[in-house]
PDB file of C-alpha atoms in Angstrom:
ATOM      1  CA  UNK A 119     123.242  99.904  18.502  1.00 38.00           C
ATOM      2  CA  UNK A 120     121.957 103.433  18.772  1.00 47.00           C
ATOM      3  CA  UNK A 121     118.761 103.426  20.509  1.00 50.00           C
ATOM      4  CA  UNK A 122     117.781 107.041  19.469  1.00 48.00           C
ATOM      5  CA  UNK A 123     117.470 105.962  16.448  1.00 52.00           C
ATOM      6  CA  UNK A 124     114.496 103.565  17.664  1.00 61.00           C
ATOM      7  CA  UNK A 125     112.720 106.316  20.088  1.00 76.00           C
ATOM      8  CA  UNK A 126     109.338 107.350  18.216  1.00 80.00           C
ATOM      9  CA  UNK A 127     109.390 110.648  16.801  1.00 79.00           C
ATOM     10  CA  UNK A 128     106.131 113.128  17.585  1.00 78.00           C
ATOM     11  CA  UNK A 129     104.963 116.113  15.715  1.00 73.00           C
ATOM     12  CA  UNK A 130     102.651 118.572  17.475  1.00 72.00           C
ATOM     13  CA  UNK A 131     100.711 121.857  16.610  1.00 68.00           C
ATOM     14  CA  UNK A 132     101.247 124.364  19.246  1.00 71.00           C
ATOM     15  CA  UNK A 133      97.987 126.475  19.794  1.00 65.00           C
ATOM     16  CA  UNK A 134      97.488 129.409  22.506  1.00 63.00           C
ATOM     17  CA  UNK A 135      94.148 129.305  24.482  1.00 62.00           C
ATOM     18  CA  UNK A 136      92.654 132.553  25.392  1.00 60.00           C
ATOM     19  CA  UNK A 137      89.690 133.724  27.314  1.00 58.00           C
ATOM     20  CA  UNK A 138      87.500 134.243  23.959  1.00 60.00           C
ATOM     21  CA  UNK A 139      88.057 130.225  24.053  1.00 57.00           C
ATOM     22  CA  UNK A 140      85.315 130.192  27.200  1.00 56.00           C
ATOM     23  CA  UNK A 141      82.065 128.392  26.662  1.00 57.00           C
ATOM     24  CA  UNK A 142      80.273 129.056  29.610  1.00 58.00           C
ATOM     25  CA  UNK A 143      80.437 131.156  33.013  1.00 59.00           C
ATOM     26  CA  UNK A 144      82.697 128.572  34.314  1.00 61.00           C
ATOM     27  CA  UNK A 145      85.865 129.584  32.115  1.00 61.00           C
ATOM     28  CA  UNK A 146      85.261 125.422  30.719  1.00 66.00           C
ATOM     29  CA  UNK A 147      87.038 125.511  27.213  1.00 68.00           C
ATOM     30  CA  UNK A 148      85.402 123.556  24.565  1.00 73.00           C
ATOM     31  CA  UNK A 149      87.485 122.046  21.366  1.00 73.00           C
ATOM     32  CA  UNK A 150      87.146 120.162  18.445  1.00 77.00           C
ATOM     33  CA  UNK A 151      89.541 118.554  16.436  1.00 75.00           C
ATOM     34  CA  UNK A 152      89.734 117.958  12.408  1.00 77.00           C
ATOM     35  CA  UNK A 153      92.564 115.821  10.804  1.00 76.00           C
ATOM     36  CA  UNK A 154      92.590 115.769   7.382  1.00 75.00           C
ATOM     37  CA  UNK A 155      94.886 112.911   5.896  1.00 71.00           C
ATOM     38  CA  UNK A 156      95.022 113.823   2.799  1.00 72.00           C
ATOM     39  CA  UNK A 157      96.494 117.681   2.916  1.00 68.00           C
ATOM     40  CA  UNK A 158      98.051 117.135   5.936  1.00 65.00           C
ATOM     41  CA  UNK A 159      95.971 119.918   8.435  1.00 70.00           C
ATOM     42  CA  UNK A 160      95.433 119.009  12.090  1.00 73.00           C
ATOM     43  CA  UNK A 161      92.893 122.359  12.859  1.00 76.00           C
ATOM     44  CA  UNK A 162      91.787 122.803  16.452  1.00 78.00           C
ATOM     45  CA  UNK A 163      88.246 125.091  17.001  1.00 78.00           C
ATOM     46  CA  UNK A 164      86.793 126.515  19.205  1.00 76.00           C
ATOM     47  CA  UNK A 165      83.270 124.199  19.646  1.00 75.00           C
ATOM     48  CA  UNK A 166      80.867 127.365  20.243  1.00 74.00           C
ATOM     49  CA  UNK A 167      81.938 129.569  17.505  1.00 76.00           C
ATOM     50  CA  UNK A 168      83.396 126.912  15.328  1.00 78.00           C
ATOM     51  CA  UNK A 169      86.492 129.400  14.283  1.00 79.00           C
ATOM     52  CA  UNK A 170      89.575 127.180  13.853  1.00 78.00           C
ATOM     53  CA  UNK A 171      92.365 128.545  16.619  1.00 77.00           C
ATOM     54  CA  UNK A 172      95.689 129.509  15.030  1.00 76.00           C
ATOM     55  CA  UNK A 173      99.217 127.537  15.772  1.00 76.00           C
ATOM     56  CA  UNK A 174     101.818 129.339  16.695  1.00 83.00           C
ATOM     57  CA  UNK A 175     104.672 126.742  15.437  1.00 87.00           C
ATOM     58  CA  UNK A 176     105.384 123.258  14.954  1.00 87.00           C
ATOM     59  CA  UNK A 177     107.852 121.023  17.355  1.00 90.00           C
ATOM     60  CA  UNK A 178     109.279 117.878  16.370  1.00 91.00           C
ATOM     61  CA  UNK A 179     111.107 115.453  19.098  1.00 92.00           C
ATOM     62  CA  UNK A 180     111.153 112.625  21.188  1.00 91.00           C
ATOM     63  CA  UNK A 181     111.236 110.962  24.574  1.00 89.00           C
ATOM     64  CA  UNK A 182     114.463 110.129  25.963  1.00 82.00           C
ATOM     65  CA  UNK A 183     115.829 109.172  29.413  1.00 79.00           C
ATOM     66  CA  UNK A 184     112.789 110.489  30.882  1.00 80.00           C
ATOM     67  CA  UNK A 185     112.577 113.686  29.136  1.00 88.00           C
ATOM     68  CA  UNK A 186     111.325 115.478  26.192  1.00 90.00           C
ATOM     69  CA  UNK A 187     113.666 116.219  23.647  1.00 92.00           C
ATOM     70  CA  UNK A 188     113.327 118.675  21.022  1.00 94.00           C
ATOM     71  CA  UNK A 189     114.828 117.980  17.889  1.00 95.00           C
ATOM     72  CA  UNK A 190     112.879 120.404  15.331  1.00 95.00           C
ATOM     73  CA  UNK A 191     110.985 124.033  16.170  1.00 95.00           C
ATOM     74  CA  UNK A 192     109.421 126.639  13.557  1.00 94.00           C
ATOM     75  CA  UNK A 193     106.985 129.116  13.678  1.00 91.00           C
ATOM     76  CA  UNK A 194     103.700 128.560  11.330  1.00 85.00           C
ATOM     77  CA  UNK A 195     102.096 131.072   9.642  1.00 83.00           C
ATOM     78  CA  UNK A 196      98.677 132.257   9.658  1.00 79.00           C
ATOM     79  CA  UNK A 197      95.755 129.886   8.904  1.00 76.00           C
ATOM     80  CA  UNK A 198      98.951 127.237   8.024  1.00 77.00           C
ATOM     81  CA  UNK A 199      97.827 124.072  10.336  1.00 72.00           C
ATOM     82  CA  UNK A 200      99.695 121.338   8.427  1.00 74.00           C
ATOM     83  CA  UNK A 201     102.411 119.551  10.029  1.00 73.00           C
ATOM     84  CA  UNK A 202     104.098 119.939   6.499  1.00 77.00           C
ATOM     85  CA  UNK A 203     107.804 121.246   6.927  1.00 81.00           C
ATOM     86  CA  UNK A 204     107.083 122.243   2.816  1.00 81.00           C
ATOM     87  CA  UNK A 205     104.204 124.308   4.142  1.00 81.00           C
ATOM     88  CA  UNK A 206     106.739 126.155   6.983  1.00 86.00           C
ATOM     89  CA  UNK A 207     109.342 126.609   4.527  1.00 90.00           C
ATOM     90  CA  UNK A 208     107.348 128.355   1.979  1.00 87.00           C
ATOM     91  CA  UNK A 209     107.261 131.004   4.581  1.00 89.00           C
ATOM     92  CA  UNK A 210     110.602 132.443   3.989  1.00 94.00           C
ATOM     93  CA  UNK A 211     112.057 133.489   1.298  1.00 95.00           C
ATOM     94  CA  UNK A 212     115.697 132.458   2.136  1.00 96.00           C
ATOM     95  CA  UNK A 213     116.873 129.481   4.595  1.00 97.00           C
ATOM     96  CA  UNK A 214     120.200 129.339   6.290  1.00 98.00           C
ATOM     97  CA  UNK A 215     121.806 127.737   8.930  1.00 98.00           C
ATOM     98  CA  UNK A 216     124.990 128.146  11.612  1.00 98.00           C
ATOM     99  CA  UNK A 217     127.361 126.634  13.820  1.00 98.00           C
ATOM    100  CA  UNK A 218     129.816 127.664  16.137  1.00 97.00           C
ATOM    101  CA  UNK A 219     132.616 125.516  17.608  1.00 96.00           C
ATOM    102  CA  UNK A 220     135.033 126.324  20.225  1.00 94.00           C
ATOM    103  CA  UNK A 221     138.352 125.097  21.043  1.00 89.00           C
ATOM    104  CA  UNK A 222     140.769 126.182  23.853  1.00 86.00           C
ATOM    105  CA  UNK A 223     144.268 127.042  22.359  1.00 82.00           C
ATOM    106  CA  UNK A 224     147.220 127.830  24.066  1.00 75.00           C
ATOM    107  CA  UNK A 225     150.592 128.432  21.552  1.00 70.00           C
ATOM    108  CA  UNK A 226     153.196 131.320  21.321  1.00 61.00           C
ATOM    109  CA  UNK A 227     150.364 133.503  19.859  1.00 64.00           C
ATOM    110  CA  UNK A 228     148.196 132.567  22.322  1.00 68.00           C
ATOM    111  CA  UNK A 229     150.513 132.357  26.060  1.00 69.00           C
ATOM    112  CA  UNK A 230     147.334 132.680  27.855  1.00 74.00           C
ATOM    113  CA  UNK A 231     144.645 129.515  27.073  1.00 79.00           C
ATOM    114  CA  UNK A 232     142.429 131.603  24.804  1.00 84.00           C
ATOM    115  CA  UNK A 233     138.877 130.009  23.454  1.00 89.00           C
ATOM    116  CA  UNK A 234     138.671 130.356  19.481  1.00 89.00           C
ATOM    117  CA  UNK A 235     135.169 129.722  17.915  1.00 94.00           C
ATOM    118  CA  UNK A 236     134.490 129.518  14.195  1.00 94.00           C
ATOM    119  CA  UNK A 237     131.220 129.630  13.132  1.00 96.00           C
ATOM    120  CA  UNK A 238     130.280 128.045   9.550  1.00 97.00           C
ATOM    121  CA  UNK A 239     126.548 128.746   8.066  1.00 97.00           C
ATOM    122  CA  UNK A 240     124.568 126.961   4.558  1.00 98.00           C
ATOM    123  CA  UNK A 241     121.773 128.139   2.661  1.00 98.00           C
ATOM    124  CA  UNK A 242     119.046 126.019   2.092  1.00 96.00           C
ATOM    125  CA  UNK A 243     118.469 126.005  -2.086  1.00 92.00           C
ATOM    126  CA  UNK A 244     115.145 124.947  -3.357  1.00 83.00           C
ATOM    127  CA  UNK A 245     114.746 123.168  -6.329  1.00 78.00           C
ATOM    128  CA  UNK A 246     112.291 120.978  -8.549  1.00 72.00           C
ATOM    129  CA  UNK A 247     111.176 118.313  -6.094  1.00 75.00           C
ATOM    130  CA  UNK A 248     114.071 118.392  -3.960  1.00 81.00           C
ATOM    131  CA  UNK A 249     116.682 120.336  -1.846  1.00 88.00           C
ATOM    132  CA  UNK A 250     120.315 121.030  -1.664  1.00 92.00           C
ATOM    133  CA  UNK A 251     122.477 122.678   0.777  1.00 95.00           C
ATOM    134  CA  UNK A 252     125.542 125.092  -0.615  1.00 95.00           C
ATOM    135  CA  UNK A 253     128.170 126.059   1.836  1.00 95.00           C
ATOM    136  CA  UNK A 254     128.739 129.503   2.705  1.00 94.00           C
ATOM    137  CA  UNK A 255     132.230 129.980   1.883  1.00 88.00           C
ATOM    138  CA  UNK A 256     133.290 132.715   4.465  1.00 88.00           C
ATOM    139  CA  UNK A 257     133.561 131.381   8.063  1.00 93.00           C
ATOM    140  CA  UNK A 258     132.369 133.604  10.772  1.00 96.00           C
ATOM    141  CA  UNK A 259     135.029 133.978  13.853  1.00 93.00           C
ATOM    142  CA  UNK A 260     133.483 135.144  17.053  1.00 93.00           C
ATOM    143  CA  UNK A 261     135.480 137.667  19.613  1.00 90.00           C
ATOM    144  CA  UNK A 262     138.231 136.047  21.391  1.00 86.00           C
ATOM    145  CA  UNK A 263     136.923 134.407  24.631  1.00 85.00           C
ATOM    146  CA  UNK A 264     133.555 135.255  23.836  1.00 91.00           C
ATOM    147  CA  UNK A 265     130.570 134.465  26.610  1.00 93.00           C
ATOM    148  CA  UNK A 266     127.942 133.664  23.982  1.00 96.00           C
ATOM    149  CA  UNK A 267     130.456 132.763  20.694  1.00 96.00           C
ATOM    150  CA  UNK A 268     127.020 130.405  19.488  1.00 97.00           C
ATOM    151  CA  UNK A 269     125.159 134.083  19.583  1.00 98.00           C
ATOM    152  CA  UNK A 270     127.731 136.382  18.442  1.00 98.00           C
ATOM    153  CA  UNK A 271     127.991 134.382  14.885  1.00 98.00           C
ATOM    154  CA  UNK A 272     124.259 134.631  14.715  1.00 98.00           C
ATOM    155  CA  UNK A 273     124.967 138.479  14.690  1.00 98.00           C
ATOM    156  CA  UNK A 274     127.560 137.865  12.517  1.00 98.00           C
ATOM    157  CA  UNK A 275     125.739 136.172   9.557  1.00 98.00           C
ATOM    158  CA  UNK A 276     122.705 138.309   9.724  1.00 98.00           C
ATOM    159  CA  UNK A 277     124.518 141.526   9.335  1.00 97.00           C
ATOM    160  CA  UNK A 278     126.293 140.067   5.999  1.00 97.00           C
ATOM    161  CA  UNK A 279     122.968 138.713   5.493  1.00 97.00           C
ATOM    162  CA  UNK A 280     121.028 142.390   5.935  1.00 95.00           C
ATOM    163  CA  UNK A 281     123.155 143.686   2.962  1.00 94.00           C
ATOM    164  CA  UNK A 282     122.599 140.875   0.630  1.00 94.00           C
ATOM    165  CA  UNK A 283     118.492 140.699   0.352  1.00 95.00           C
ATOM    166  CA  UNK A 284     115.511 143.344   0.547  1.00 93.00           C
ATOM    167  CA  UNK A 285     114.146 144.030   3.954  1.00 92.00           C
ATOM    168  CA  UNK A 286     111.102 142.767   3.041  1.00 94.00           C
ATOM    169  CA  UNK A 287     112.776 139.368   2.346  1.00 96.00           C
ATOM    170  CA  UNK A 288     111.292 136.606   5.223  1.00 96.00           C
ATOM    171  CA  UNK A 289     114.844 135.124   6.199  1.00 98.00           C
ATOM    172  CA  UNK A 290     115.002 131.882   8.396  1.00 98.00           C
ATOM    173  CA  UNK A 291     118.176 131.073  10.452  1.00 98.00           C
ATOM    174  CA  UNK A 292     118.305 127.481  11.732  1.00 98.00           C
ATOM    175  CA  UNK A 293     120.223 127.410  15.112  1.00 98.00           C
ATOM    176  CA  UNK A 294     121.162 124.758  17.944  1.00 97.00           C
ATOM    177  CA  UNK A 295     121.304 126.384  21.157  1.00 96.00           C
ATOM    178  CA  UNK A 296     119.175 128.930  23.192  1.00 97.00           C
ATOM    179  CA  UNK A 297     115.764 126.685  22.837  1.00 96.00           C
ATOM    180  CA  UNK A 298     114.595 128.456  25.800  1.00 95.00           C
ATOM    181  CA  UNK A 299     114.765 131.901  24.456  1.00 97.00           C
ATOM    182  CA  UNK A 300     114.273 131.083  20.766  1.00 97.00           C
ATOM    183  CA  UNK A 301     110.837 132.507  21.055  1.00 95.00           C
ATOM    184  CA  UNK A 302     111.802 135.683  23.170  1.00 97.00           C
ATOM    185  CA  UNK A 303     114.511 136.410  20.393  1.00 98.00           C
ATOM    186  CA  UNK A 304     111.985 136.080  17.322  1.00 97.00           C
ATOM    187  CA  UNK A 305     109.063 138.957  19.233  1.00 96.00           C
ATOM    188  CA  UNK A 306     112.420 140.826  20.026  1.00 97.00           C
ATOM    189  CA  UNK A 307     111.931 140.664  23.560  1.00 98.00           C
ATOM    190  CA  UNK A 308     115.216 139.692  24.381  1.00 98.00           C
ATOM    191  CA  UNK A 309     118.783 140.667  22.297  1.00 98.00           C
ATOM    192  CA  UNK A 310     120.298 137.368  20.907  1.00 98.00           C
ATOM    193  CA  UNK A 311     123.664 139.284  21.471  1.00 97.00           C
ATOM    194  CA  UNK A 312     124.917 141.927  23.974  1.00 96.00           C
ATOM    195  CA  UNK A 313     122.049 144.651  22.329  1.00 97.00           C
ATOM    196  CA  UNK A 314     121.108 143.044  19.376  1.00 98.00           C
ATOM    197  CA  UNK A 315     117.790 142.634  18.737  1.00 98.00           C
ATOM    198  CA  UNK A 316     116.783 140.184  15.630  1.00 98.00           C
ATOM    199  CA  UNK A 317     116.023 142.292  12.680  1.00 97.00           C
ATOM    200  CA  UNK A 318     112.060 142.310  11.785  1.00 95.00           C
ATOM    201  CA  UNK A 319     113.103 140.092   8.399  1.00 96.00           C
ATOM    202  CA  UNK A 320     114.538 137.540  10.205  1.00 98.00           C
ATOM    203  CA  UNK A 321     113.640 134.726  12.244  1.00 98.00           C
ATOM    204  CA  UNK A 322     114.907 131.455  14.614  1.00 98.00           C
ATOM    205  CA  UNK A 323     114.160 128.251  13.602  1.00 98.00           C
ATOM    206  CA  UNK A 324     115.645 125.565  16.047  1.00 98.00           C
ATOM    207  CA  UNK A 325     117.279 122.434  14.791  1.00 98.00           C
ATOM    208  CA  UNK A 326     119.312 119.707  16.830  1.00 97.00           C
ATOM    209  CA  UNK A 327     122.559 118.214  15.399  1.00 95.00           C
ATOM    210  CA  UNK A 328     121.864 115.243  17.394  1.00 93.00           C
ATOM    211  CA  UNK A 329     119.163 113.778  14.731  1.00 94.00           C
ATOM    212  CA  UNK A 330     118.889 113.315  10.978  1.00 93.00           C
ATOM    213  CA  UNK A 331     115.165 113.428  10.540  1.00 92.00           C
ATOM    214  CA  UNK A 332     114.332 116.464   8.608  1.00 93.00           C
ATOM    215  CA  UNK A 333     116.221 119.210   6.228  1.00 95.00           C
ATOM    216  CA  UNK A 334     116.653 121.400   8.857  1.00 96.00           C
ATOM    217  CA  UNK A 335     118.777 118.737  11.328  1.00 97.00           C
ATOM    218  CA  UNK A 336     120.673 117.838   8.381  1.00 97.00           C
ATOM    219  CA  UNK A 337     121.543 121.418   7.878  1.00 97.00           C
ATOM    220  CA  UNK A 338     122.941 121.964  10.827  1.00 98.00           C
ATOM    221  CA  UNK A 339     125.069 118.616  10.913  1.00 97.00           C
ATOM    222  CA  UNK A 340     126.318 119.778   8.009  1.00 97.00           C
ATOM    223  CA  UNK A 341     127.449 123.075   9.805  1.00 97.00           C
ATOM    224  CA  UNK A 342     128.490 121.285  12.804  1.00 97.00           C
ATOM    225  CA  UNK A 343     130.818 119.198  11.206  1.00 97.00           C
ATOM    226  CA  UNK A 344     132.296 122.398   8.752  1.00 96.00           C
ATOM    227  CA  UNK A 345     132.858 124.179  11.773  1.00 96.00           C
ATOM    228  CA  UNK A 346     134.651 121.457  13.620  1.00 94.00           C
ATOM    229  CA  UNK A 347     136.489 121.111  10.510  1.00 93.00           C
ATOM    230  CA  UNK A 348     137.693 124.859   9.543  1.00 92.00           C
ATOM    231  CA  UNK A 349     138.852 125.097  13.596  1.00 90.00           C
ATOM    232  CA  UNK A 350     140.774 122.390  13.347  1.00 90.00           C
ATOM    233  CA  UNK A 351     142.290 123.682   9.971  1.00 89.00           C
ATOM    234  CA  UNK A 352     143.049 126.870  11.736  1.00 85.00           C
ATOM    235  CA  UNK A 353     145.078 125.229  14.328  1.00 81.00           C
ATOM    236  CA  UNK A 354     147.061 123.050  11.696  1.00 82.00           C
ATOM    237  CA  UNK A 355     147.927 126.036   9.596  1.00 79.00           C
ATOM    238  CA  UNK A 356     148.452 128.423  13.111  1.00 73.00           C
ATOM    239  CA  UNK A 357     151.107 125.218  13.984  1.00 68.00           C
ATOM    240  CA  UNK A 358     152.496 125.270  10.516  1.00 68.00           C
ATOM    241  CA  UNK A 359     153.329 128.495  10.428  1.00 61.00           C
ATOM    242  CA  UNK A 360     154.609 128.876  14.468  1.00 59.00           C
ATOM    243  CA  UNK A 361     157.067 125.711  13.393  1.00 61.00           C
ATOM    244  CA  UNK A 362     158.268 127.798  10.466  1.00 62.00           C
ATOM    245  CA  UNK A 363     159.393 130.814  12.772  1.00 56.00           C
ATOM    246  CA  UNK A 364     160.706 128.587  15.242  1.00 53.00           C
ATOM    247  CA  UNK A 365     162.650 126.570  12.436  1.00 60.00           C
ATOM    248  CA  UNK A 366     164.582 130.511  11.034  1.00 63.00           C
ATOM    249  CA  UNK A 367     165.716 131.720  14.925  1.00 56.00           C
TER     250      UNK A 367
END
């Protein structure tokens, strides 16, 4: 039986309290809270002034083994303070996702181990009352050995992806790794690889592979198991073809 499949799932509202949320000379911070069930909001005001206080993103996950575990992480917008993942999406214009998988392969090409990652990304397509997730048919190959292959193909997409749509386009990329810097990488704080910043259009949303709950995890099971798929392709066809050599000497 798969017990993560029985751990409760939580949704939260992320909000940022600042000094203008002071009620008295004490630095005391008073809130309110209003739930609406049937549009979905959760707002949180201040209790002086009575202005709602903005979210700055929405985090999905669970308890496991002791520890919190992230499973779903986007940004909200301004005065957005649903937990709807409709409302979140309708901030970009474009969705896609990637994922990189490594293997270690050692052949007559390859004398020295070498690591080989392929990287294989979807775009999220919207239609009437429901969603559906096309393949992006050109597989993304990071450097050879690469210290951040996961990274590099996130470079990789977006610069296909820069010459494709306007720069005023809002473009989401769903990702797996670097949770801890996710929000660094989207106010361009931090390069995602070597020095290279994420483009103003584009954005980090984080999505585990791990879970099934929401469009988002699904895309990025669905690149998972491309990737894992096209590298092991590559390795059939790179033995096909070494046995063919070997077979006219």
């Amino acid at each position: 039986m798969d017990n993560k499949k029985e751990r409760i799932r939580f949704e939260g509202l992320n909000v940022e309290l600042t000094g203008k949320e002071t009620t008295n000379a004490k630095g005391n911070i008073g809130l309110s809270f209003e739930i609406n069930g049937v549009d979905g909001t959760f707002k949180t005001f201040n209790s002086t002034t009575g202005e709602p206080i903005e979210s700055n993103y929405m985090v999905t996950g669970y308890i496991g083994e002791n520890k919190w575990r992230t499973t779903t992480k986007i940004n909200s917008a301004e005065e957005d303070y649903t937990h709807s993942l409709e409302q979140k999406i309708n901030r970009y214009n474009h969705i896609f996702a990637i994922d990189t998988n490594t293997k270690l392969i050692s052949n007559i090409l390859f004398p020295i181990a070498t690591k080989i990652s392929v990287g294989v990304g979807v775009k999220l397509e919207i239609e009437t009352n429901s969603f559906v997730v096309a393949t992006i048919e050109h597989p993304f190959l990071a450097s050879h050995n690469s210290d951040k292959p996961e990274n590099e193909n996130w470079m990789n997409l977006i610069d296909v992806l820069k010459d494709l749509y306007l720069p005023t386009d809002k473009i989401g990329i769903v990702v797996d790794s670097d949770l801890g810097n996710i929000d660094e990488f989207n106010s361009r704080k931090k390069t995602i690889f070597k020095d290279y910043f994420l483009p103003e259009s584009f954005e980090l949303i984080f999505a585990s592979d791990k879970v099934n709950d929401n469009i988002f995890n699904q895309m990025i099971r669905r690149c998972h198991y491309l990737s894992d798929f096209a590298l092991q392709k590559m390795e059939e066809n790179m033995n096909e073809e070494l046995n063919k050599i070997v077979a006219q000497h």
